[in-house]
Amino acid sequence: MTEHVHVRLNHGLEVSEEGDLIELSRCRCGATWSRSYRVDEGEPER
């Protein structure tokens, strides 16, 4: 019997309607994950 270990592969980036950055990941088995990052309200980088 074998044991499956999820390997998170980068599947892309998105920006939500609220302006948060969303990182999308997936495994070859079909499992998916998303992680959201809140962007600080401040001046844009130059």
Short mmCIF file of C-alpha atoms in Angstrom, two decimals:
data_model
loop_
_atom_site.label_atom_id
_atom_site.label_comp_id
_atom_site.label_asym_id
_atom_site.label_seq_id
_atom_site.Cartn_x
_atom_site.Cartn_y
_atom_site.Cartn_z
CA MET A 1 0.00 0.00 0.00
CA THR A 2 1.32 3.47 -0.88
CA GLU A 3 0.85 6.75 0.91
CA HIS A 4 0.02 9.95 -1.00
CA VAL A 5 1.76 13.17 -0.04
CA HIS A 6 0.29 16.40 -1.43
CA VAL A 7 2.78 18.52 -3.35
CA ARG A 8 1.58 22.11 -3.71
CA LEU A 9 2.32 23.42 -7.19
CA ASN A 10 1.88 27.10 -7.99
CA HIS A 11 -1.28 27.53 -10.06
CA GLY A 12 -1.39 31.33 -10.31
CA LEU A 13 -2.20 34.60 -8.61
CA GLU A 14 -5.41 36.64 -8.53
CA VAL A 15 -6.57 39.92 -7.03
CA SER A 16 -9.91 39.90 -5.18
CA GLU A 17 -12.56 42.61 -5.51
CA GLU A 18 -11.36 43.93 -2.12
CA GLY A 19 -7.79 44.24 -3.45
CA ASP A 20 -6.32 41.22 -1.63
CA LEU A 21 -3.70 39.06 -3.35
CA ILE A 22 -4.81 35.42 -3.68
CA GLU A 23 -2.22 32.67 -4.25
CA LEU A 24 -3.61 29.52 -5.89
CA SER A 25 -1.97 26.09 -5.54
CA ARG A 26 -2.87 22.58 -6.62
CA CYS A 27 -1.65 19.00 -6.36
CA ARG A 28 -1.45 16.55 -9.26
CA CYS A 29 -4.18 14.50 -7.56
CA GLY A 30 -6.67 17.36 -8.02
CA ALA A 31 -6.62 18.91 -4.51
CA THR A 32 -6.56 22.73 -4.51
CA TRP A 33 -5.70 25.46 -1.99
CA SER A 34 -5.86 29.22 -1.89
CA ARG A 35 -4.15 31.66 0.44
CA SER A 36 -5.18 35.30 0.76
CA TYR A 37 -2.82 38.16 1.60
CA ARG A 38 -4.16 41.54 2.76
CA VAL A 39 -2.41 44.41 1.03
CA ASP A 40 -1.62 47.36 3.29
CA GLU A 41 -3.29 50.63 2.40
CA GLY A 42 -0.45 53.00 1.65
CA GLU A 43 1.36 54.69 -1.15
CA PRO A 44 2.17 52.51 -4.17
CA GLU A 45 5.79 51.45 -4.63
CA ARG A 46 7.80 53.38 -7.19
#
